[in-house]
PDB file of C-alpha atoms in Angstrom:
ATOM      1  CA  SER A   1       0.000   0.000   0.000  1.00 51.00           C
ATOM      2  CA  SER A   2       1.085   3.599  -0.482  1.00 71.00           C
ATOM      3  CA  GLU A   3       1.191   4.462   3.181  1.00 92.00           C
ATOM      4  CA  LEU A   4       3.902   4.867   5.792  1.00 95.00           C
ATOM      5  CA  THR A   5       3.306   3.411   9.230  1.00 97.00           C
ATOM      6  CA  GLN A   6       4.985   4.735  12.359  1.00 97.00           C
ATOM      7  CA  ASP A   7       4.491   3.892  16.006  1.00 97.00           C
ATOM      8  CA  PRO A   8       2.445   6.748  17.550  1.00 96.00           C
ATOM      9  CA  ALA A   9       4.664   7.097  20.610  1.00 97.00           C
ATOM     10  CA  VAL A  10       8.069   5.969  21.806  1.00 98.00           C
ATOM     11  CA  SER A  11       9.991   6.790  24.963  1.00 97.00           C
ATOM     12  CA  VAL A  12      13.690   6.726  25.780  1.00 97.00           C
ATOM     13  CA  THR A  13      15.741   7.294  28.905  1.00 97.00           C
ATOM     14  CA  LEU A  14      18.040  10.289  28.770  1.00 97.00           C
ATOM     15  CA  GLY A  15      21.375   9.298  27.224  1.00 97.00           C
ATOM     16  CA  GLN A  16      20.149   6.005  25.821  1.00 97.00           C
ATOM     17  CA  THR A  17      19.649   5.005  22.204  1.00 98.00           C
ATOM     18  CA  VAL A  18      16.251   4.887  20.553  1.00 98.00           C
ATOM     19  CA  ARG A  19      15.110   3.700  17.163  1.00 98.00           C
ATOM     20  CA  ILE A  20      12.044   5.152  15.435  1.00 98.00           C
ATOM     21  CA  THR A  21      10.704   2.993  12.637  1.00 98.00           C
ATOM     22  CA  CYS A  22       8.762   3.665   9.465  1.00 98.00           C
ATOM     23  CA  ARG A  23       7.243   0.937   7.322  1.00 97.00           C
ATOM     24  CA  GLY A  24       5.815   1.051   3.808  1.00 95.00           C
ATOM     25  CA  ASP A  25       6.075  -0.526   0.384  1.00 94.00           C
ATOM     26  CA  SER A  26       7.618   2.604  -1.152  1.00 93.00           C
ATOM     27  CA  LEU A  27      10.629   2.162   1.125  1.00 95.00           C
ATOM     28  CA  ARG A  28      11.688  -0.830  -0.944  1.00 94.00           C
ATOM     29  CA  ALA A  29      12.509   1.677  -3.722  1.00 93.00           C
ATOM     30  CA  TYR A  30      13.221   4.937  -1.929  1.00 94.00           C
ATOM     31  CA  SER A  31      15.135   5.926   1.168  1.00 94.00           C
ATOM     32  CA  PRO A  32      12.949   8.189   3.288  1.00 96.00           C
ATOM     33  CA  SER A  33      13.726  11.595   4.668  1.00 98.00           C
ATOM     34  CA  TRP A  34      13.193  12.219   8.376  1.00 98.00           C
ATOM     35  CA  TYR A  35      11.908  15.368  10.052  1.00 98.00           C
ATOM     36  CA  GLN A  36      11.727  16.601  13.615  1.00 98.00           C
ATOM     37  CA  ARG A  37       8.866  18.857  14.595  1.00 96.00           C
ATOM     38  CA  LYS A  38       8.543  20.688  17.901  1.00 95.00           C
ATOM     39  CA  PRO A  39       5.343  22.503  18.919  1.00 92.00           C
ATOM     40  CA  GLY A  40       4.989  25.878  17.281  1.00 91.00           C
ATOM     41  CA  LEU A  41       8.049  25.431  15.085  1.00 95.00           C
ATOM     42  CA  ALA A  42       8.590  24.423  11.488  1.00 96.00           C
ATOM     43  CA  PRO A  43       9.827  20.904  10.817  1.00 97.00           C
ATOM     44  CA  VAL A  44      13.555  20.334  10.516  1.00 98.00           C
ATOM     45  CA  LEU A  45      15.172  17.942   8.045  1.00 98.00           C
ATOM     46  CA  LEU A  46      17.307  15.424   9.931  1.00 98.00           C
ATOM     47  CA  ILE A  47      18.162  12.727   7.398  1.00 98.00           C
ATOM     48  CA  TYR A  48      17.836  12.364   3.637  1.00 97.00           C
ATOM     49  CA  GLY A  49      19.001   9.830   1.095  1.00 93.00           C
ATOM     50  CA  LYS A  50      20.739   6.700   2.345  1.00 88.00           C
ATOM     51  CA  ASN A  51      21.982   8.364   5.546  1.00 95.00           C
ATOM     52  CA  ASN A  52      22.825  12.006   4.914  1.00 96.00           C
ATOM     53  CA  ARG A  53      22.613  14.738   7.501  1.00 97.00           C
ATOM     54  CA  PRO A  54      22.239  18.408   6.574  1.00 95.00           C
ATOM     55  CA  SER A  55      24.759  20.805   7.986  1.00 94.00           C
ATOM     56  CA  GLY A  56      24.073  21.512  11.647  1.00 95.00           C
ATOM     57  CA  ILE A  57      22.306  18.251  12.460  1.00 97.00           C
ATOM     58  CA  PRO A  58      24.094  16.420  15.292  1.00 97.00           C
ATOM     59  CA  ASP A  59      25.722  13.125  14.390  1.00 96.00           C
ATOM     60  CA  ARG A  60      23.696  11.323  17.048  1.00 97.00           C
ATOM     61  CA  PHE A  61      20.958  11.195  14.384  1.00 98.00           C
ATOM     62  CA  SER A  62      21.346   8.466  11.778  1.00 98.00           C
ATOM     63  CA  GLY A  63      19.164   6.631   9.299  1.00 97.00           C
ATOM     64  CA  SER A  64      19.041   3.116   7.930  1.00 96.00           C
ATOM     65  CA  SER A  65      16.784   1.062   5.714  1.00 95.00           C
ATOM     66  CA  SER A  66      16.105  -2.570   4.931  1.00 95.00           C
ATOM     67  CA  GLY A  67      13.304  -3.881   2.766  1.00 95.00           C
ATOM     68  CA  ASP A  68      10.088  -2.073   3.587  1.00 95.00           C
ATOM     69  CA  THR A  69      11.319  -0.668   6.897  1.00 97.00           C
ATOM     70  CA  ALA A  70      13.410   2.397   7.628  1.00 97.00           C
ATOM     71  CA  SER A  71      14.716   3.557  10.962  1.00 98.00           C
ATOM     72  CA  LEU A  72      15.851   6.788  12.512  1.00 98.00           C
ATOM     73  CA  THR A  73      18.287   6.152  15.355  1.00 98.00           C
ATOM     74  CA  ILE A  74      19.123   8.665  18.037  1.00 98.00           C
ATOM     75  CA  SER A  75      22.283   7.584  19.843  1.00 97.00           C
ATOM     76  CA  GLY A  76      22.441   9.180  23.270  1.00 96.00           C
ATOM     77  CA  ALA A  77      19.085  10.939  23.326  1.00 97.00           C
ATOM     78  CA  GLN A  78      19.065  14.441  24.790  1.00 97.00           C
ATOM     79  CA  ALA A  79      16.240  16.269  26.509  1.00 97.00           C
ATOM     80  CA  GLU A  80      15.928  18.589  23.507  1.00 97.00           C
ATOM     81  CA  ASP A  81      15.206  15.589  21.272  1.00 98.00           C
ATOM     82  CA  GLU A  82      11.711  15.288  22.734  1.00 98.00           C
ATOM     83  CA  ALA A  83       9.595  16.052  19.680  1.00 97.00           C
ATOM     84  CA  ASP A  84       7.495  14.514  16.909  1.00 96.00           C
ATOM     85  CA  TYR A  85       9.352  12.654  14.181  1.00 98.00           C
ATOM     86  CA  PHE A  86       8.035  12.059  10.681  1.00 98.00           C
ATOM     87  CA  CYS A  87       9.312   9.903   7.857  1.00 98.00           C
ATOM     88  CA  CYS A  88       8.587  10.939   4.284  1.00 97.00           C
ATOM     89  CA  SER A  89       8.917   8.967   1.066  1.00 96.00           C
ATOM     90  CA  ARG A  90       8.610   9.494  -2.613  1.00 94.00           C
ATOM     91  CA  ASP A  91       5.452   7.922  -3.966  1.00 91.00           C
ATOM     92  CA  SER A  92       6.272   4.934  -6.149  1.00 81.00           C
ATOM     93  CA  THR A  93       2.768   4.990  -7.650  1.00 82.00           C
ATOM     94  CA  GLY A  94       3.269   8.474  -9.087  1.00 77.00           C
ATOM     95  CA  ASN A  95      -0.034   9.712  -7.697  1.00 77.00           C
ATOM     96  CA  ARG A  96       1.707  12.313  -5.597  1.00 85.00           C
ATOM     97  CA  ALA A  97       5.239  13.575  -5.170  1.00 90.00           C
ATOM     98  CA  VAL A  98       5.804  12.469  -1.573  1.00 94.00           C
ATOM     99  CA  PHE A  99       3.825  11.433   1.459  1.00 95.00           C
ATOM    100  CA  PHE A 100       4.435  11.425   5.209  1.00 96.00           C
ATOM    101  CA  GLY A 101       4.084   8.838   7.900  1.00 96.00           C
ATOM    102  CA  GLY A 102       1.719   9.516  10.766  1.00 95.00           C
ATOM    103  CA  GLY A 103       4.521  10.604  13.052  1.00 96.00           C
ATOM    104  CA  THR A 104       6.059   9.317  16.279  1.00 97.00           C
ATOM    105  CA  LYS A 105       5.988  11.309  19.480  1.00 97.00           C
ATOM    106  CA  LEU A 106       9.271  10.794  21.306  1.00 98.00           C
ATOM    107  CA  SER A 107       9.375  11.283  25.045  1.00 98.00           C
ATOM    108  CA  VAL A 108      12.764  11.566  26.755  1.00 97.00           C
ATOM    109  CA  LEU A 109      12.488  10.365  30.345  1.00 95.00           C
TER     110      LEU A 109
ATOM    111  CA  GLU B   1      21.534  30.100   4.006  1.00 86.00           C
ATOM    112  CA  VAL B   2      18.097  29.975   2.412  1.00 92.00           C
ATOM    113  CA  GLN B   3      15.321  31.755   4.277  1.00 95.00           C
ATOM    114  CA  LEU B   4      11.646  31.424   3.416  1.00 97.00           C
ATOM    115  CA  SER B   5       9.246  34.129   4.549  1.00 97.00           C
ATOM    116  CA  GLN B   6       5.529  33.439   4.332  1.00 98.00           C
ATOM    117  CA  SER B   7       2.530  35.747   4.178  1.00 97.00           C
ATOM    118  CA  GLY B   8      -1.170  35.363   3.648  1.00 96.00           C
ATOM    119  CA  GLY B   9      -3.593  32.937   5.223  1.00 92.00           C
ATOM    120  CA  GLY B  10      -5.957  33.818   8.032  1.00 96.00           C
ATOM    121  CA  LEU B  11      -9.677  33.172   8.290  1.00 97.00           C
ATOM    122  CA  GLY B  12     -11.613  31.935   5.281  1.00 96.00           C
ATOM    123  CA  GLN B  13     -15.192  30.833   4.825  1.00 97.00           C
ATOM    124  CA  PRO B  14     -16.210  27.458   3.469  1.00 97.00           C
ATOM    125  CA  GLY B  15     -16.329  27.817  -0.295  1.00 97.00           C
ATOM    126  CA  GLY B  16     -14.134  30.890  -0.138  1.00 97.00           C
ATOM    127  CA  SER B  17     -10.586  31.616  -1.231  1.00 98.00           C
ATOM    128  CA  LEU B  18      -7.265  32.501   0.306  1.00 98.00           C
ATOM    129  CA  ARG B  19      -3.756  32.906  -1.070  1.00 98.00           C
ATOM    130  CA  LEU B  20      -0.447  32.118   0.526  1.00 98.00           C
ATOM    131  CA  SER B  21       2.897  33.568  -0.531  1.00 98.00           C
ATOM    132  CA  CYS B  22       6.426  32.475   0.243  1.00 98.00           C
ATOM    133  CA  THR B  23       9.442  34.615  -0.621  1.00 97.00           C
ATOM    134  CA  ALA B  24      12.887  33.075  -0.678  1.00 95.00           C
ATOM    135  CA  SER B  25      16.171  34.778   0.057  1.00 91.00           C
ATOM    136  CA  GLY B  26      19.680  33.403  -0.023  1.00 88.00           C
ATOM    137  CA  LEU B  27      19.044  31.189  -3.033  1.00 84.00           C
ATOM    138  CA  SER B  28      21.842  30.347  -5.440  1.00 78.00           C
ATOM    139  CA  SER B  29      21.365  31.266  -9.092  1.00 66.00           C
ATOM    140  CA  SER B  30      19.157  28.232  -9.764  1.00 78.00           C
ATOM    141  CA  SER B  31      15.462  28.094  -8.890  1.00 88.00           C
ATOM    142  CA  PRO B  32      14.795  24.955  -6.860  1.00 93.00           C
ATOM    143  CA  GLY B  33      11.638  22.897  -6.784  1.00 95.00           C
ATOM    144  CA  MET B  34       9.314  24.068  -4.030  1.00 97.00           C
ATOM    145  CA  SER B  35       6.462  22.553  -2.069  1.00 98.00           C
ATOM    146  CA  TRP B  36       3.644  23.256   0.348  1.00 98.00           C
ATOM    147  CA  VAL B  37       3.116  21.030   3.376  1.00 98.00           C
ATOM    148  CA  ARG B  38       0.411  21.452   6.001  1.00 97.00           C
ATOM    149  CA  HIS B  39       0.091  20.439   9.610  1.00 96.00           C
ATOM    150  CA  VAL B  40      -3.332  19.911  11.105  1.00 90.00           C
ATOM    151  CA  PRO B  41      -3.265  20.626  14.862  1.00 82.00           C
ATOM    152  CA  GLY B  42      -3.165  17.350  16.745  1.00 81.00           C
ATOM    153  CA  LYS B  43      -2.424  15.427  13.576  1.00 86.00           C
ATOM    154  CA  GLY B  44       0.536  14.849  11.315  1.00 92.00           C
ATOM    155  CA  LEU B  45       2.122  16.449   8.314  1.00 95.00           C
ATOM    156  CA  GLU B  46       0.392  16.303   4.946  1.00 96.00           C
ATOM    157  CA  TRP B  47       2.099  17.068   1.677  1.00 96.00           C
ATOM    158  CA  VAL B  48      -0.115  19.431  -0.348  1.00 97.00           C
ATOM    159  CA  SER B  49       1.562  20.447  -3.583  1.00 97.00           C
ATOM    160  CA  ALA B  50       4.877  20.858  -5.378  1.00 97.00           C
ATOM    161  CA  ILE B  51       6.226  22.741  -8.369  1.00 96.00           C
ATOM    162  CA  SER B  52       9.357  22.291 -10.436  1.00 95.00           C
ATOM    163  CA  GLY B  53      12.021  24.968 -10.676  1.00 94.00           C
ATOM    164  CA  THR B  54      10.737  26.187 -14.030  1.00 94.00           C
ATOM    165  CA  GLY B  55       7.126  26.021 -12.949  1.00 94.00           C
ATOM    166  CA  PHE B  56       6.251  23.690 -15.806  1.00 95.00           C
ATOM    167  CA  MET B  57       5.568  20.665 -13.603  1.00 93.00           C
ATOM    168  CA  THR B  58       3.086  20.761 -10.758  1.00 95.00           C
ATOM    169  CA  TYR B  59       1.887  18.086  -8.363  1.00 94.00           C
ATOM    170  CA  TYR B  60      -1.108  17.988  -6.026  1.00 95.00           C
ATOM    171  CA  ALA B  61      -2.466  15.812  -3.259  1.00 94.00           C
ATOM    172  CA  ASP B  62      -5.821  14.276  -4.124  1.00 94.00           C
ATOM    173  CA  SER B  63      -7.375  16.188  -1.228  1.00 95.00           C
ATOM    174  CA  VAL B  64      -6.704  19.561  -2.891  1.00 97.00           C
ATOM    175  CA  LYS B  65      -6.594  18.706  -6.585  1.00 97.00           C
ATOM    176  CA  GLY B  66      -8.887  20.955  -8.587  1.00 97.00           C
ATOM    177  CA  ARG B  67      -9.211  23.446  -5.734  1.00 98.00           C
ATOM    178  CA  PHE B  68      -5.653  24.611  -5.009  1.00 98.00           C
ATOM    179  CA  THR B  69      -3.161  26.004  -7.507  1.00 98.00           C
ATOM    180  CA  ILE B  70       0.556  26.250  -6.943  1.00 98.00           C
ATOM    181  CA  SER B  71       2.571  28.772  -8.932  1.00 98.00           C
ATOM    182  CA  ARG B  72       5.798  30.703  -8.769  1.00 97.00           C
ATOM    183  CA  ASP B  73       7.374  33.920  -9.964  1.00 95.00           C
ATOM    184  CA  ASN B  74      11.095  33.300 -10.232  1.00 94.00           C
ATOM    185  CA  SER B  75      11.777  36.971 -10.951  1.00 93.00           C
ATOM    186  CA  ARG B  76      10.447  37.692  -7.470  1.00 94.00           C
ATOM    187  CA  ASN B  77      11.729  34.454  -5.842  1.00 94.00           C
ATOM    188  CA  THR B  78       8.159  33.928  -4.698  1.00 96.00           C
ATOM    189  CA  LEU B  79       5.985  30.842  -4.432  1.00 97.00           C
ATOM    190  CA  TYR B  80       2.204  30.974  -4.226  1.00 98.00           C
ATOM    191  CA  LEU B  81      -0.648  28.728  -3.206  1.00 98.00           C
ATOM    192  CA  GLN B  82      -4.077  29.844  -4.370  1.00 98.00           C
ATOM    193  CA  MET B  83      -6.699  28.036  -2.311  1.00 98.00           C
ATOM    194  CA  ASN B  84     -10.242  28.037  -3.692  1.00 98.00           C
ATOM    195  CA  SER B  85     -13.401  26.219  -2.641  1.00 98.00           C
ATOM    196  CA  LEU B  86     -12.075  26.036   0.882  1.00 98.00           C
ATOM    197  CA  ARG B  87     -13.324  23.323   3.205  1.00 98.00           C
ATOM    198  CA  VAL B  88     -13.308  23.116   6.989  1.00 96.00           C
ATOM    199  CA  GLU B  89     -10.820  20.268   6.708  1.00 96.00           C
ATOM    200  CA  ASP B  90      -8.326  22.602   5.021  1.00 97.00           C
ATOM    201  CA  THR B  91      -7.777  24.232   8.413  1.00 97.00           C
ATOM    202  CA  ALA B  92      -4.075  23.820   9.156  1.00 97.00           C
ATOM    203  CA  VAL B  93      -0.725  25.536   9.435  1.00 97.00           C
ATOM    204  CA  TYR B  94       0.692  25.696   5.927  1.00 98.00           C
ATOM    205  CA  TYR B  95       4.442  25.633   5.358  1.00 98.00           C
ATOM    206  CA  CYS B  96       6.335  26.361   2.216  1.00 98.00           C
ATOM    207  CA  ALA B  97       9.440  24.238   1.843  1.00 98.00           C
ATOM    208  CA  LYS B  98      12.415  24.118  -0.483  1.00 96.00           C
ATOM    209  CA  GLY B  99      12.553  20.912  -2.462  1.00 95.00           C
ATOM    210  CA  ILE B 100      10.228  18.339  -3.968  1.00 94.00           C
ATOM    211  CA  TRP B 101      11.505  14.988  -2.664  1.00 94.00           C
ATOM    212  CA  GLU B 102      12.967  16.263   0.608  1.00 95.00           C
ATOM    213  CA  PHE B 103      12.658  19.618   2.281  1.00 97.00           C
ATOM    214  CA  ASP B 104      15.788  21.267   3.635  1.00 95.00           C
ATOM    215  CA  SER B 105      14.396  24.728   4.363  1.00 96.00           C
ATOM    216  CA  TRP B 106      10.967  25.676   5.666  1.00 98.00           C
ATOM    217  CA  GLY B 107       8.964  28.837   6.042  1.00 97.00           C
ATOM    218  CA  GLN B 108       7.659  29.912   9.412  1.00 97.00           C
ATOM    219  CA  GLY B 109       4.154  28.653   8.694  1.00 97.00           C
ATOM    220  CA  SER B 110       0.838  30.375   7.973  1.00 97.00           C
ATOM    221  CA  LEU B 111      -2.317  29.509   9.884  1.00 97.00           C
ATOM    222  CA  VAL B 112      -5.338  28.978   7.682  1.00 98.00           C
ATOM    223  CA  THR B 113      -8.658  28.631   9.470  1.00 97.00           C
ATOM    224  CA  VAL B 114     -11.752  27.745   7.488  1.00 97.00           C
ATOM    225  CA  SER B 115     -14.912  28.405   9.420  1.00 95.00           C
ATOM    226  CA  SER B 116     -18.289  30.030   8.965  1.00 92.00           C
TER     227      SER B 116
END
């Protein structure tokens, strides 16, 4: 199906590693981009392509993909990482340019 | 560094129209593809529309196709979203974003509220 599925909520203990997953058929063809969104602020691009980080994004953020599942890993989560995270993929059906997953709310405990 | 500054939006009536603008600064000589993405409060992000650098290619989500029109004026480094036949479910914060497949710069967002 042309949808991206994310867990609605995930929690992590401060300083530990957390993996946020995204699943969808389009991920077999395209690596997703990942965005962080905090309340009242515009989303921020964290990862694009195979595992590329824009300038200014900490290296504790990394991406990986296998089959129909992609993951965003935060190694050593910080308090400021508490936010919503969205994956986004090109649409392999051509009906639209891209589409987003439902988002994962990350709580840092 | 690319900066995107948005204007427009506000309160619209069902069936009415609104227009959003997004002016870019700090661009290199090329005109990049641009997109609109919206965020419904309490819900996720929804891709709305995209336009190629030349403006020749446009893309729309099914939810807005036939009602919204994306356009650009490269001489003014400005992107537009004309929203017609507004529906209550179009209520959202609308962001312009640089790119078509991934979005590396975002505007500050424009709140669009559709209500009678």
